[in-house]
Short mmCIF file of C-alpha atoms in Angstrom, two decimals:
data_model
loop_
_atom_site.label_atom_id
_atom_site.label_comp_id
_atom_site.label_asym_id
_atom_site.label_seq_id
_atom_site.Cartn_x
_atom_site.Cartn_y
_atom_site.Cartn_z
CA MET D 240 0.00 0.00 0.00
CA SER D 241 1.23 3.63 -0.76
CA ASN D 242 1.89 6.26 1.80
CA ILE D 243 0.22 9.66 1.29
CA THR D 244 2.43 12.61 2.10
CA ASN D 245 1.66 16.29 2.49
CA GLU D 246 5.16 17.33 1.44
CA PRO D 247 5.26 19.64 -1.60
CA ILE D 248 6.47 18.10 -4.84
CA ILE D 249 8.76 21.09 -5.43
CA LEU D 250 9.73 23.92 -3.14
CA ASP D 251 8.96 27.49 -4.19
CA SER D 252 12.63 28.44 -3.91
CA THR D 253 13.60 25.52 -6.16
CA ALA D 254 11.03 26.56 -8.79
CA ARG D 255 12.26 30.18 -8.73
CA GLU D 256 15.84 29.00 -9.23
CA MET D 257 14.74 26.84 -12.17
CA VAL D 258 12.89 29.77 -13.79
CA ASP D 259 15.96 31.97 -13.35
CA ARG D 260 18.17 29.36 -15.00
CA MET D 261 15.66 28.92 -17.85
CA ASP D 262 15.66 32.72 -18.41
CA LYS D 263 19.46 32.65 -18.69
CA THR D 264 19.34 29.69 -21.04
CA ASN D 265 16.68 31.33 -23.23
CA ALA D 266 18.69 34.54 -23.48
CA LEU D 267 21.82 32.62 -24.45
CA LEU D 268 19.87 30.55 -26.99
CA ALA D 269 18.51 33.76 -28.51
CA MET D 270 22.08 35.03 -28.90
CA ILE D 271 23.15 31.75 -30.50
CA ALA D 272 20.14 31.78 -32.85
CA GLU D 273 21.01 35.30 -34.00
CA GLY D 274 24.68 34.48 -34.59
CA ASN D 275 27.49 35.88 -32.51
CA ARG D 276 27.44 38.63 -29.89
CA GLN D 277 28.57 41.32 -32.36
CA ASP D 278 25.45 40.73 -34.46
CA ILE D 279 23.21 41.14 -31.42
CA TYR D 280 25.08 44.22 -30.27
CA SER D 281 24.17 45.97 -33.52
CA ASN D 282 20.43 45.23 -33.25
CA ILE D 283 18.90 47.47 -30.57
CA SER D 284 15.42 45.90 -30.81
CA GLN D 285 16.89 42.41 -30.20
CA ILE D 286 18.84 43.77 -27.23
CA ALA D 287 15.69 45.36 -25.79
CA SER D 288 13.79 42.09 -26.16
CA ILE D 289 16.51 40.11 -24.37
CA VAL D 290 16.78 42.67 -21.57
CA ARG D 291 13.02 42.83 -20.98
CA GLY D 292 12.77 39.04 -20.94
CA GLY D 293 15.69 38.51 -18.61
CA THR D 294 16.54 39.48 -15.07
CA VAL D 295 18.91 42.14 -13.77
CA GLU D 296 21.43 39.41 -12.87
CA THR D 297 21.13 37.65 -16.23
CA ASN D 298 21.37 40.88 -18.20
CA SER D 299 24.50 41.95 -16.36
CA LYS D 300 26.15 38.68 -17.44
CA LEU D 301 24.93 38.84 -21.04
CA PHE D 302 25.66 42.55 -21.43
CA PRO D 303 28.55 43.38 -19.07
CA ILE D 304 29.04 46.94 -17.87
CA GLY D 305 31.70 48.58 -20.03
CA ASP D 306 30.69 46.82 -23.25
CA GLN D 307 29.61 49.02 -26.15
CA ILE D 308 26.65 48.88 -28.47
CA VAL D 309 27.12 50.77 -31.74
CA ILE D 310 23.99 52.17 -33.34
CA PRO D 311 23.42 54.28 -36.44
CA TRP D 312 22.26 57.85 -35.76
CA MET D 313 21.15 60.45 -38.30
CA ASP D 314 21.10 64.15 -37.53
CA MET D 315 17.67 65.14 -38.78
CA ASP D 316 17.99 68.88 -37.99
CA ASP D 317 21.46 69.98 -38.95
CA THR D 318 20.62 73.66 -39.48
CA ASN D 319 22.87 74.82 -36.63
CA HIS D 320 25.91 72.95 -37.88
CA ASN D 321 25.87 73.98 -41.54
CA THR D 322 26.87 70.54 -42.71
CA PRO D 323 25.01 68.12 -44.96
CA GLU D 324 22.89 65.49 -43.23
CA LYS D 325 25.11 62.60 -42.35
CA ALA D 326 24.68 59.22 -40.69
CA TYR D 327 26.99 58.51 -37.76
CA GLN D 328 27.93 55.28 -35.99
CA VAL D 329 27.43 56.17 -32.34
CA PRO D 330 28.92 53.96 -29.59
CA LEU D 331 26.79 53.58 -26.48
CA ASP D 332 28.38 52.38 -23.24
CA ILE D 333 26.54 49.89 -21.02
CA VAL D 334 26.69 51.64 -17.63
CA HIS D 335 24.11 50.02 -15.32
CA HIS D 336 21.48 47.28 -14.91
CA ASP D 337 18.48 47.67 -12.59
CA LEU D 338 14.72 47.30 -12.34
CA VAL D 339 12.77 50.15 -13.95
CA THR D 340 9.15 51.12 -13.35
CA LEU D 341 7.11 52.05 -16.41
CA GLU D 342 4.38 54.72 -16.41
CA SER D 343 1.84 51.90 -16.19
CA GLY D 344 3.41 50.79 -12.89
CA GLU D 345 4.84 47.59 -14.40
CA THR D 346 8.39 46.77 -13.24
CA LEU D 347 10.86 45.32 -15.75
CA PRO D 348 14.60 44.74 -15.91
CA GLY D 349 16.35 47.63 -17.61
CA MET D 350 19.76 48.38 -19.04
CA PHE D 351 21.13 51.92 -18.87
CA LEU D 352 23.18 53.22 -21.79
CA ALA D 353 25.24 56.41 -22.17
CA TRP D 354 26.71 57.99 -25.28
CA HIS D 355 30.44 57.29 -25.34
CA TYR D 356 31.10 60.71 -26.89
CA CYS D 357 29.37 63.98 -25.99
CA SER D 358 28.55 64.64 -29.62
CA PRO D 359 29.06 62.90 -32.96
CA TYR D 360 30.34 66.20 -34.38
CA GLY D 361 33.99 67.13 -34.36
CA LEU D 362 33.55 70.29 -32.34
CA GLN D 363 35.17 72.16 -29.54
CA PHE D 364 32.84 72.40 -26.55
CA SER D 365 34.93 73.78 -23.71
CA ASN D 366 36.95 76.69 -25.09
CA TYR D 367 36.44 78.91 -22.03
CA GLN D 368 38.93 77.20 -19.72
CA ALA D 369 41.41 78.76 -17.33
CA PHE D 370 44.69 79.69 -19.00
CA LYS D 371 46.57 81.09 -15.97
CA ASP D 372 46.80 79.98 -12.34
CA CYS D 373 47.45 82.81 -9.89
CA PRO D 374 48.61 81.18 -6.63
CA ASP D 375 49.79 84.59 -5.31
CA GLY D 376 47.00 86.57 -6.95
CA LEU D 377 47.40 89.16 -9.74
CA THR D 378 46.80 92.91 -9.66
CA LYS D 379 44.49 94.62 -12.12
CA GLY D 380 46.12 95.92 -15.27
CA THR D 381 46.96 94.97 -18.86
CA TYR D 382 48.90 91.79 -19.57
CA ASN D 383 50.31 90.13 -22.68
CA ILE D 384 50.49 86.43 -23.53
CA THR D 385 52.05 84.45 -26.35
CA ILE D 386 50.00 81.65 -27.91
CA GLY D 387 52.04 78.43 -27.70
CA ALA D 388 50.32 76.46 -30.49
CA ASN D 389 47.91 76.98 -33.37
CA TRP D 390 44.34 77.13 -32.11
CA GLY D 391 41.57 77.39 -34.71
CA THR D 392 41.98 79.96 -37.48
CA ASN D 393 42.74 83.06 -35.39
CA ALA D 394 45.18 82.03 -32.69
CA VAL D 395 48.44 81.25 -34.47
CA ALA D 396 51.46 79.90 -32.61
CA ASN D 397 53.88 82.57 -31.33
CA THR D 398 51.42 85.46 -31.79
CA LYS D 399 50.96 87.91 -28.91
CA TRP D 400 47.61 88.84 -27.37
CA SER D 401 46.74 91.21 -24.59
CA PHE D 402 43.99 91.33 -21.98
CA THR D 403 43.02 93.78 -19.26
CA LEU D 404 41.96 92.90 -15.73
CA THR D 405 39.58 95.43 -14.20
CA GLN D 406 39.85 93.82 -10.74
CA ASP D 407 42.57 92.09 -8.77
CA VAL D 408 42.62 88.28 -9.01
CA PRO D 409 42.61 86.88 -5.44
CA LYS D 410 45.25 84.44 -4.20
CA GLY D 411 44.61 80.98 -5.68
CA GLY D 412 42.43 82.43 -8.46
CA ARG D 413 42.49 81.53 -12.13
CA ILE D 414 42.01 83.57 -15.27
CA SER D 415 39.87 82.31 -18.11
CA GLY D 416 38.81 83.98 -21.30
CA PHE D 417 39.35 84.30 -25.01
CA GLU D 418 35.80 83.06 -25.63
CA GLY D 419 35.37 82.25 -29.30
CA MET D 420 39.03 83.02 -30.06
CA PRO D 421 39.69 79.99 -32.30
CA ASP D 422 37.09 80.98 -34.91
CA GLN D 423 36.18 84.63 -34.22
CA LEU D 424 38.26 87.79 -34.38
#
């Protein structure tokens, strides 16, 4: 005769572990079905599908932080740059994995990406930096400097420029200026 037992056939923790392992296996199988990792890394919709279907832990193993995804990007409004419309290959860095909450309240695994470069354009974006440290301060007056290297079209190496301070620079201060100098007179 058989014995009847009230013990569960499978523990909840065991079932959760099995589902987690199946999620990992499914994600890896999807990568294999698509080809190699490079193919997947160029298909943002495939990446999104894998991330949404995985877990934070699984996604961090499939898409390690520091890896890059390269996507095409087209500047659709190039009026400020005066260049013809051009397609760029933009590298995105994988920077974080976490759960995200959608507007609907649904919680899904998410992968956070950041542009590797500030801009796809070859432009100068910080030309207003300090050019002189003043550890002892500097009194107001007119000063001359010599440009050490070519900078844009206007600042040619070994040319002299002058500037006037209308106030004293305090001890430990810095002087910045020459805004627009590379491309404006």
